[in-house]
Short mmCIF file of C-alpha atoms in Angstrom, two decimals:
data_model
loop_
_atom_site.label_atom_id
_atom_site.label_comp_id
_atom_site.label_asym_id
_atom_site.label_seq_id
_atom_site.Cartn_x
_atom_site.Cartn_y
_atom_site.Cartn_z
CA UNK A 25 2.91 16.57 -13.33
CA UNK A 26 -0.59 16.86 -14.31
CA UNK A 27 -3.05 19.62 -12.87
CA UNK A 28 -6.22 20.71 -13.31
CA UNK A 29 -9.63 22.39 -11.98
CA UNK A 30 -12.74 20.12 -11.63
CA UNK A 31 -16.10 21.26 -11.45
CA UNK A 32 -18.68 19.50 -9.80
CA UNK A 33 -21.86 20.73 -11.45
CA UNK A 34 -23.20 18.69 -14.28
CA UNK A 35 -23.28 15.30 -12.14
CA UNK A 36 -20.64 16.13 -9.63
CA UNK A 37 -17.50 14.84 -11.72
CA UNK A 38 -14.91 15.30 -9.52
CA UNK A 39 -16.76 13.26 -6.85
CA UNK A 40 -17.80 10.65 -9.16
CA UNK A 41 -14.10 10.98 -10.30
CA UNK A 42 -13.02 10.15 -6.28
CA UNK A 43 -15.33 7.33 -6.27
CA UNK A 44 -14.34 5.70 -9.24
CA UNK A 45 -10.54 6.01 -7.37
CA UNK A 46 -11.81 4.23 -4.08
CA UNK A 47 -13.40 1.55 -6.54
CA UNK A 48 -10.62 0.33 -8.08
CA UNK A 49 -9.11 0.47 -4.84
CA UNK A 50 -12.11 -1.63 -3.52
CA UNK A 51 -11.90 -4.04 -6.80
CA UNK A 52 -8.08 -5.00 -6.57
CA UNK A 53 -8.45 -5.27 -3.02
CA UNK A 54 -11.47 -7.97 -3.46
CA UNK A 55 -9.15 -9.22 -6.43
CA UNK A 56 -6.41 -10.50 -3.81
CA UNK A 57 -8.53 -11.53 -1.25
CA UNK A 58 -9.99 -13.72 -3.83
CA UNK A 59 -6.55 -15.38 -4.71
CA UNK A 60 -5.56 -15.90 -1.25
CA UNK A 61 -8.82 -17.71 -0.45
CA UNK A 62 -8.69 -19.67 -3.82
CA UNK A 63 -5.09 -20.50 -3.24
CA UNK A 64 -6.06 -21.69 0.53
CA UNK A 65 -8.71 -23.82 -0.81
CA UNK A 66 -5.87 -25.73 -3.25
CA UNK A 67 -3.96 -26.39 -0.69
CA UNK A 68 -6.55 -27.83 1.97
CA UNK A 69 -7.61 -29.81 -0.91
CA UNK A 70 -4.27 -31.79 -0.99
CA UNK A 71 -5.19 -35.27 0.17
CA UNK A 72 -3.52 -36.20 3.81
CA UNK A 73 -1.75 -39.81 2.51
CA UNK A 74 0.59 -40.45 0.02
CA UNK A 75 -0.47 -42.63 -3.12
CA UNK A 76 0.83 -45.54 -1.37
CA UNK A 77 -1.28 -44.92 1.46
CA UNK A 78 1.33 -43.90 3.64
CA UNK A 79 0.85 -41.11 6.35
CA UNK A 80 2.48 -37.89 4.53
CA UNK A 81 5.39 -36.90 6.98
CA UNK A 82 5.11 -33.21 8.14
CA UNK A 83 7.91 -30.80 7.63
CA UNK A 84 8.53 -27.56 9.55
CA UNK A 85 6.84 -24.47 8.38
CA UNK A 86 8.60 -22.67 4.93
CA UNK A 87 9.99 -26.02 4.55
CA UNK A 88 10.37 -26.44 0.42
CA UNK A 89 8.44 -22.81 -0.04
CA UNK A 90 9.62 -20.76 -2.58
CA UNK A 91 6.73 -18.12 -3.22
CA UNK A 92 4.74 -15.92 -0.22
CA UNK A 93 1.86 -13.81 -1.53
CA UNK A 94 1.06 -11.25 1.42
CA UNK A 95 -1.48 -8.61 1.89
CA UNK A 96 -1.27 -5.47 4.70
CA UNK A 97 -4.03 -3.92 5.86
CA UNK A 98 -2.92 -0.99 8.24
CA UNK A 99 -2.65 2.93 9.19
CA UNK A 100 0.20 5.35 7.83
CA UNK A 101 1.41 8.29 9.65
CA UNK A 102 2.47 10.82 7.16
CA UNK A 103 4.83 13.56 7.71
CA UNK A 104 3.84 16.82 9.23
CA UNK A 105 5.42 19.74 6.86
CA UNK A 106 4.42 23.53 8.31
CA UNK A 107 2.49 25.20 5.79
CA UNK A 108 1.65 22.79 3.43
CA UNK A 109 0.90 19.06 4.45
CA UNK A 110 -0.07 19.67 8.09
CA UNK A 111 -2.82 18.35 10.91
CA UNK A 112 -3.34 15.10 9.05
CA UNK A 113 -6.79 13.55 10.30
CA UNK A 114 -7.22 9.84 9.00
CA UNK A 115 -7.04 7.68 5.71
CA UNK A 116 -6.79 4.27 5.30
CA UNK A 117 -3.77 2.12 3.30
CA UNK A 118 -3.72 -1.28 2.21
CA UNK A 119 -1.33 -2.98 0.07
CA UNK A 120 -0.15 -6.82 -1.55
CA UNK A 121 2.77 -8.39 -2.54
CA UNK A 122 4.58 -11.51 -3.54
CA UNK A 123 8.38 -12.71 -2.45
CA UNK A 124 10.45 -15.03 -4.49
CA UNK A 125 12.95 -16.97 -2.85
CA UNK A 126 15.98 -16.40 -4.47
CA UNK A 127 17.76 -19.28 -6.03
CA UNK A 128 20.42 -21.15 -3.67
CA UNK A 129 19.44 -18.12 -1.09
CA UNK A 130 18.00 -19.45 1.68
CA UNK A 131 17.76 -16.42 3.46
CA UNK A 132 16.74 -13.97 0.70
CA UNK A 133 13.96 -12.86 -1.67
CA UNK A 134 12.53 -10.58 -4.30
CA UNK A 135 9.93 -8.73 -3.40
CA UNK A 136 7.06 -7.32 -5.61
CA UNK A 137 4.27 -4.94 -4.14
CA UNK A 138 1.52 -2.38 -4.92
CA UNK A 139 0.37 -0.30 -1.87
CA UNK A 140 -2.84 2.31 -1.78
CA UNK A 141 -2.84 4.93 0.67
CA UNK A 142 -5.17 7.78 0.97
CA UNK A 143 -4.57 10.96 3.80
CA UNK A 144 -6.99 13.38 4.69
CA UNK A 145 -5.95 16.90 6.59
CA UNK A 146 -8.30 19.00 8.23
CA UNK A 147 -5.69 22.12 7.54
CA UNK A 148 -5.50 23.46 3.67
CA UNK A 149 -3.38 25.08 1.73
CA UNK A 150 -4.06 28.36 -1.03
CA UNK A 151 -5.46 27.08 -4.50
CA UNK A 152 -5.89 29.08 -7.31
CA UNK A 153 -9.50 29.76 -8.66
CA UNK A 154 -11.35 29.58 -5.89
CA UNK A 155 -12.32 32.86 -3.94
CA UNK A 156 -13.32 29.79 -0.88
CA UNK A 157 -11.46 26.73 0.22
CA UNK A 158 -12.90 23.96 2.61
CA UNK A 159 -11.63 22.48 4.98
CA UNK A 160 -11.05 19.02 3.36
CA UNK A 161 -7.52 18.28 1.46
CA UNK A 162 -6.81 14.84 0.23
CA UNK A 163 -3.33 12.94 -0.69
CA UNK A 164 -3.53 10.00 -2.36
CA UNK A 165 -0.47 7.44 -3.08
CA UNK A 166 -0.34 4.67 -5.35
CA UNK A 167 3.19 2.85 -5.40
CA UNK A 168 4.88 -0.30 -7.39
CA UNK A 169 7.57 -1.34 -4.95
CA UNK A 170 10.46 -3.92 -5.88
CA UNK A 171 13.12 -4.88 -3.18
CA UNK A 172 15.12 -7.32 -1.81
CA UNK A 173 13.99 -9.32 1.64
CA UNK A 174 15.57 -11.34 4.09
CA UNK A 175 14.29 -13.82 6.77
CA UNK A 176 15.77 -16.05 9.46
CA UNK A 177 14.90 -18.74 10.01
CA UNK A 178 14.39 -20.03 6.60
CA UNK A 179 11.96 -22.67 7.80
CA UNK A 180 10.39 -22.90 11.30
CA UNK A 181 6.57 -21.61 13.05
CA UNK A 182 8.36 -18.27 14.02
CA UNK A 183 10.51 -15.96 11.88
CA UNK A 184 11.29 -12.20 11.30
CA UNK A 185 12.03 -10.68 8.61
CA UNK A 186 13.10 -7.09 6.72
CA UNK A 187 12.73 -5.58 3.40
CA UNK A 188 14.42 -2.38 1.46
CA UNK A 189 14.38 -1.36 -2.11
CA UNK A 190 13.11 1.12 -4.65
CA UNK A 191 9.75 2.10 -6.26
CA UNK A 192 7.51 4.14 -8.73
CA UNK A 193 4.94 6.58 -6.36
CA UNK A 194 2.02 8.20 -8.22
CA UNK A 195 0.72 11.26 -5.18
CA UNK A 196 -2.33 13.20 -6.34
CA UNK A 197 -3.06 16.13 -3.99
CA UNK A 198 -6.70 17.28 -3.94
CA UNK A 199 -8.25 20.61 -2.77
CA UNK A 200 -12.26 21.08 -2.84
CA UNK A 201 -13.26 24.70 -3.09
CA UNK A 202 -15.71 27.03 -4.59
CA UNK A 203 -15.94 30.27 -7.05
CA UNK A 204 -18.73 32.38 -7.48
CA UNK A 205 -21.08 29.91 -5.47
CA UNK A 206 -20.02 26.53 -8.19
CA UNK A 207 -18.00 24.27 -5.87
CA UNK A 208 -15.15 22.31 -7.56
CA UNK A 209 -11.76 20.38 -6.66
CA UNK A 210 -8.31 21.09 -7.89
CA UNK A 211 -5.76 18.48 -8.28
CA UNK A 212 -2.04 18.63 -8.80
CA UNK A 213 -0.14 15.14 -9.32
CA UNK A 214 3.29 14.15 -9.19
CA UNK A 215 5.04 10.75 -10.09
CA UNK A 216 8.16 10.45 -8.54
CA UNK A 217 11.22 7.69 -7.12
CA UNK A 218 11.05 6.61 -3.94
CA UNK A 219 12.76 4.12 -1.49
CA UNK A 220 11.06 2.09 1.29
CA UNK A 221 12.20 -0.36 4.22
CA UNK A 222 10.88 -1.92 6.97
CA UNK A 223 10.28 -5.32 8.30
CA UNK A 224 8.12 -7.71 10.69
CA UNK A 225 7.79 -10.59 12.59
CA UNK A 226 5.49 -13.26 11.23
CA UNK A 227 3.90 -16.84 12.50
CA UNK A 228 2.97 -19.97 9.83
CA UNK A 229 -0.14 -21.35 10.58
CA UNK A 230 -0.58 -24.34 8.01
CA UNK A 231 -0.39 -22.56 4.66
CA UNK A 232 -1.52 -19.46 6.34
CA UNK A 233 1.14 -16.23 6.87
CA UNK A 234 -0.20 -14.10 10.12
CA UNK A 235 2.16 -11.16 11.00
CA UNK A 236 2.96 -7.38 11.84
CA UNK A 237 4.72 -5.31 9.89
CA UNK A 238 6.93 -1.73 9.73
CA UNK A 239 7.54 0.33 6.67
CA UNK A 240 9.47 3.18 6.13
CA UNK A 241 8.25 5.61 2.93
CA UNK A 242 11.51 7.46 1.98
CA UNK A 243 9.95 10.22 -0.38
CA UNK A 244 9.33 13.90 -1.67
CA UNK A 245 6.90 15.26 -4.26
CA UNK A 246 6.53 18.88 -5.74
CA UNK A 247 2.62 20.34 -6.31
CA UNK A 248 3.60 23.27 -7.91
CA UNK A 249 -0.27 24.28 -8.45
CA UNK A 250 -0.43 25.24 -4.57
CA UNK A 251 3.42 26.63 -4.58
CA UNK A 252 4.38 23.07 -2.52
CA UNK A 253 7.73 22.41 -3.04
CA UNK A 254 9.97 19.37 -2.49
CA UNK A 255 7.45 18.26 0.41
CA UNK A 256 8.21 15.03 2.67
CA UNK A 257 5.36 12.75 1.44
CA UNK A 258 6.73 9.76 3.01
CA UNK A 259 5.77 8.48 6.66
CA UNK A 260 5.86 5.73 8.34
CA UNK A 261 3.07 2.19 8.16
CA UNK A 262 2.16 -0.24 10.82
CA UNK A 263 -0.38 -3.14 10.39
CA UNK A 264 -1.09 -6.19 9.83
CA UNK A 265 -0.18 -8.92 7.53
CA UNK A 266 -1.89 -12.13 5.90
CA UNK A 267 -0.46 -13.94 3.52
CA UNK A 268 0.10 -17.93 2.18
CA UNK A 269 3.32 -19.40 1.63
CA UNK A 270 3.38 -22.06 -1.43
#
């Protein structure tokens, strides 16, 4: 658990602090679009025929694919918890991953992900230091996911599929106040195990993955700097998905 009180006079550090937080959020997001696109681009690039000439014969859809790369753009609906995390208004939550088919599984994979999500709440809660609180209170969640998957059918236009497993959560609750007229922001974060599941139904469009998806946060933090105790930080995700399968 780390904690501590940020001022924001002498260039406004804790807000240059938040920025620098949505920009890396920004730059890994760009990161992955830019593989997907580059990864598209390989694949349209594959030449129709075969080197005899011959017309290449087309296979169903996840036919011979071993590796989906996926990325989820969506809203998350955290959990309501009286007195402390309460009258969430808004955020946004965006997330990519990659599955590996597992060997002579045809119905199974590993999963890899890292998901983002950010929550704002108009309602705050008491924070030392500061003789005034606004009315702005900010969770942020960064989590490395790892699970097992499972699909049917293992090749065709059409398939749905699920996912469960385990993962490492980073939450970093934020509080913007003032004392004695300076304004500042406290923060209070917590790294904790979590567990996750969820699934989706998803369509192949050539190489491209097009789908919706459910998720299922399973997980409680303590921010002991605002007396928040063993608080439900998990909540439920709905969105979309794009992805390529390779």
């Amino acid at each position: 658990m780390r904690t501590g009180f940020l001022p924001l006079w002498f260039g406004t550090s804790a807000r240059l602090n938040e920025k620098r937080n949505h920009l890396i959020r920004l730059v890994v997001l760009t990161v992955l679009l830019m593989i997907h696109l580059l990864a598209a681009d390989v694949y349209a690039a594959q030449p129709l025929v075969n080197v005899d000439g011959e017309e290449k014969v087309s296979h169903p859809a996840h036919e011979g694919k071993r590796f989906w790369s996926r990325l989820y753009f969506g809203s998350f609906d955290g959990e309501e918890n009286l007195g402390k995390l309460e009258n969430e208004s808004g955020g946004f939550t965006f997330g990519g991953g990659i599955s590996v088919k597992l060997p002579k599984r045809k119905h199974f994979s590993f999963d890899l992900e890292f998901w983002m999500t950010e929550r704002d709440y108009d309602t705050t809660i008491p924070a030392p230091m500061f003789s005034v609180i606004d009315e702005r209170m900010t969770l942020s969640t960064d989590a490395l996911l790892i699970g097992v998957g499972g699909f049917y059918p293992p090749a065709g236009r059409f398939r749905v599929h699920g996912t469960a497993g385990i993962g490492l959560y980073k939450s970093v609750l934020s509080v913007w106040g003032s004392t004695l007229g300076l304004p500042g922001v406290i923060e209070d974060e917590e790294v904790s195990l979590g567990f996750h599941a969820g699934g989706g139904l998803e369509v192949s469009i050539g190489p491209y993955v097009l789908g919706a998806d459910y998720r299922r946060w399973y997980l409680e933090g303590s921010f002991g700097t605002f007396g928040a105790h063993n608080v439900d930080i998990g909540g439920d995700y709905i969105g979309v998905t794009f992805g390529l399968s390779f």
